[in-house]
Amino acid sequence: EIQKAIKHGVRKINIDTDLRLAATAAIRKYLYENPSAFDPRAYMKNAKIAMKNICQQRFQEFGSSNHATKIGKIYSLEEMSKKY
């Protein structure tokens, strides 16, 4: 559906809801499997991984993966700070 929409001219697709659902599912699963856990660093690690997976999947679906080299010069943090 996403690729079809892009072919028909859709240029903005929000993935925030997908990311929040993935994060929530990962947190719920972790807490279910580890009922005594309370350290957010542990369950947020799984949430970040789930969100990263969604982003990678969407980049592929949008036809945006493997285009980083087309962006141009990569600036160091120091070089970038001088631009501001």
XYZ file of N, CA and C in Angstrom, residues 1-76:
228
model
N 0.821 -1.193 0.000
C 0.000 0.000 0.000
C 0.862 1.252 0.000
N 1.962 1.194 0.773
C 2.843 2.359 0.857
C 3.473 2.643 -0.509
N 4.004 1.620 -1.144
C 4.623 1.803 -2.453
C 3.607 2.282 -3.490
N 2.395 1.778 -3.414
C 1.337 2.201 -4.329
C 1.026 3.687 -4.118
N 0.948 4.090 -2.865
C 0.670 5.496 -2.560
C 1.787 6.395 -3.069
N 3.029 5.971 -2.901
C 4.161 6.766 -3.385
C 4.089 6.917 -4.900
N 3.753 5.833 -5.598
C 3.638 5.894 -7.063
C 2.536 6.853 -7.510
N 1.542 7.076 -6.641
C 0.438 7.981 -6.964
C 0.686 9.400 -6.459
N 1.899 9.667 -5.989
C 2.265 11.031 -5.638
C 2.320 11.360 -4.166
N 2.023 10.428 -3.295
C 2.112 10.714 -1.859
C 3.583 10.900 -1.512
N 3.914 12.005 -0.890
C 5.302 12.305 -0.570
C 5.570 12.431 0.922
N 4.534 12.358 1.718
C 4.718 12.450 3.167
C 3.923 11.331 3.812
N 4.642 10.471 4.491
C 3.998 9.353 5.177
C 4.503 9.350 6.618
N 3.609 9.522 7.554
C 3.982 9.527 8.962
C 4.119 8.098 9.475
N 5.209 7.851 10.195
C 5.419 6.513 10.756
C 5.449 6.550 12.282
N 5.128 7.707 12.851
C 5.182 7.859 14.304
C 4.300 6.849 15.028
N 3.097 6.648 14.546
C 2.197 5.698 15.202
C 2.787 4.293 15.152
N 3.360 3.917 14.007
C 3.993 2.608 13.893
C 5.138 2.461 14.899
N 5.907 3.527 15.067
C 7.027 3.485 16.015
C 6.531 3.359 17.449
N 5.492 4.113 17.784
C 4.955 4.028 19.145
C 4.356 2.659 19.420
N 3.674 2.082 18.445
C 3.105 0.740 18.626
C 4.204 -0.306 18.802
N 5.270 -0.196 18.012
C 6.386 -1.141 18.123
C 7.062 -1.018 19.482
N 7.276 0.207 19.928
C 7.915 0.431 21.230
C 7.045 -0.100 22.364
N 5.771 0.200 22.313
C 4.852 -0.258 23.352
C 4.782 -1.773 23.404
N 4.728 -2.417 22.238
C 4.684 -3.883 22.198
C 5.949 -4.485 22.790
N 7.105 -3.901 22.464
C 8.375 -4.415 22.981
C 8.449 -4.248 24.497
N 7.991 -3.111 24.992
C 8.009 -2.864 26.444
C 7.062 -3.819 27.159
N 5.869 -3.970 26.643
C 4.897 -4.888 27.259
C 5.432 -6.313 27.302
N 6.034 -6.747 26.191
C 6.580 -8.101 26.137
C 7.676 -8.273 27.173
N 8.583 -7.288 27.257
C 9.682 -7.370 28.224
C 9.155 -7.428 29.655
N 8.203 -6.561 29.965
C 7.674 -6.531 31.330
C 6.872 -7.793 31.652
N 6.212 -8.364 30.660
C 5.488 -9.613 30.863
C 6.464 -10.745 31.163
N 7.565 -10.786 30.416
C 8.560 -11.843 30.602
C 9.448 -11.613 31.815
N 9.512 -10.377 32.298
C 10.353 -10.008 33.445
C 9.520 -9.182 34.432
N 8.573 -9.807 35.122
C 7.629 -9.044 35.949
C 8.270 -8.245 37.082
N 9.445 -8.617 37.519
C 10.077 -7.867 38.606
C 10.992 -6.757 38.095
N 11.127 -6.639 36.798
C 12.005 -5.619 36.211
C 11.377 -4.234 36.350
N 12.219 -3.258 36.641
C 11.722 -1.888 36.735
C 12.703 -0.874 36.156
N 13.862 -1.320 35.705
C 14.876 -0.417 35.174
C 14.533 -0.054 33.721
N 14.246 1.210 33.454
C 13.858 1.592 32.095
C 14.956 1.352 31.066
N 16.223 1.311 31.495
C 17.304 1.049 30.534
C 17.154 -0.320 29.905
N 16.613 -1.268 30.635
C 16.459 -2.628 30.113
C 15.310 -2.690 29.110
N 14.130 -2.219 29.499
C 13.002 -2.358 28.580
C 13.049 -1.349 27.445
N 13.697 -0.217 27.641
C 13.814 0.749 26.555
C 14.792 0.271 25.480
N 15.745 -0.563 25.867
C 16.675 -1.122 24.879
C 15.884 -1.910 23.830
N 14.971 -2.750 24.293
C 14.139 -3.529 23.375
C 13.227 -2.627 22.551
N 12.723 -1.573 23.162
C 11.855 -0.641 22.447
C 12.625 0.057 21.330
N 13.863 0.466 21.610
C 14.675 1.122 20.592
C 14.991 0.179 19.435
N 15.254 -1.068 19.745
C 15.520 -2.054 18.690
C 14.286 -2.239 17.817
N 13.120 -2.331 18.436
C 11.873 -2.500 17.679
C 11.625 -1.291 16.781
N 11.884 -0.094 17.295
C 11.693 1.113 16.504
C 12.694 1.185 15.351
N 13.922 0.791 15.611
C 14.946 0.767 14.565
C 14.530 -0.175 13.437
N 13.990 -1.322 13.809
C 13.544 -2.288 12.798
C 12.430 -1.714 11.927
N 11.500 -0.988 12.545
C 10.421 -0.347 11.785
C 11.001 0.684 10.821
N 11.943 1.485 11.294
C 12.555 2.504 10.432
C 13.246 1.859 9.238
N 14.018 0.811 9.490
C 14.699 0.134 8.393
C 13.700 -0.433 7.389
N 12.645 -1.021 7.893
C 11.618 -1.584 7.017
C 10.963 -0.487 6.180
N 10.646 0.627 6.803
C 9.988 1.717 6.076
C 10.929 2.333 5.037
N 12.208 2.490 5.368
C 13.159 3.032 4.399
C 13.191 2.157 3.149
N 13.146 0.854 3.342
C 13.135 -0.054 2.193
C 11.825 0.087 1.418
N 10.719 0.138 2.140
C 9.406 0.269 1.487
C 9.290 1.585 0.715
N 9.882 2.647 1.250
C 9.804 3.956 0.616
C 10.788 4.088 -0.536
N 11.667 3.089 -0.695
C 12.693 3.184 -1.728
C 13.800 4.138 -1.351
N 14.012 4.334 -0.059
C 14.995 5.300 0.429
C 16.272 4.663 0.951
N 16.329 3.348 1.039
C 17.521 2.718 1.598
C 18.670 2.762 0.600
N 19.879 2.743 1.143
C 21.126 2.743 0.362
C 21.328 4.013 -0.459
N 20.838 5.140 0.027
C 21.028 6.406 -0.678
C 21.894 7.383 0.113
N 22.474 6.965 1.216
C 23.240 7.871 2.071
C 24.421 8.489 1.334
N 25.032 7.735 0.435
C 26.195 8.260 -0.287
C 25.825 9.407 -1.220
N 24.557 9.549 -1.535
C 24.107 10.611 -2.432
C 23.895 11.937 -1.702
N 23.956 11.911 -0.397
C 23.681 13.116 0.395
C 24.766 14.154 0.201
N 25.992 13.745 0.101
C 27.078 14.699 -0.073
C 28.140 14.497 0.982
N 28.868 15.542 1.221
C 29.981 15.484 2.161
C 29.484 15.224 3.583
N 30.232 14.406 4.276
C 29.938 14.134 5.684
C 30.806 15.059 6.524
N 30.169 15.802 7.412
C 30.871 16.753 8.259
C 31.037 16.190 9.660
N 32.185 16.485 10.262
C 32.394 16.117 11.660
C 31.541 17.050 12.517
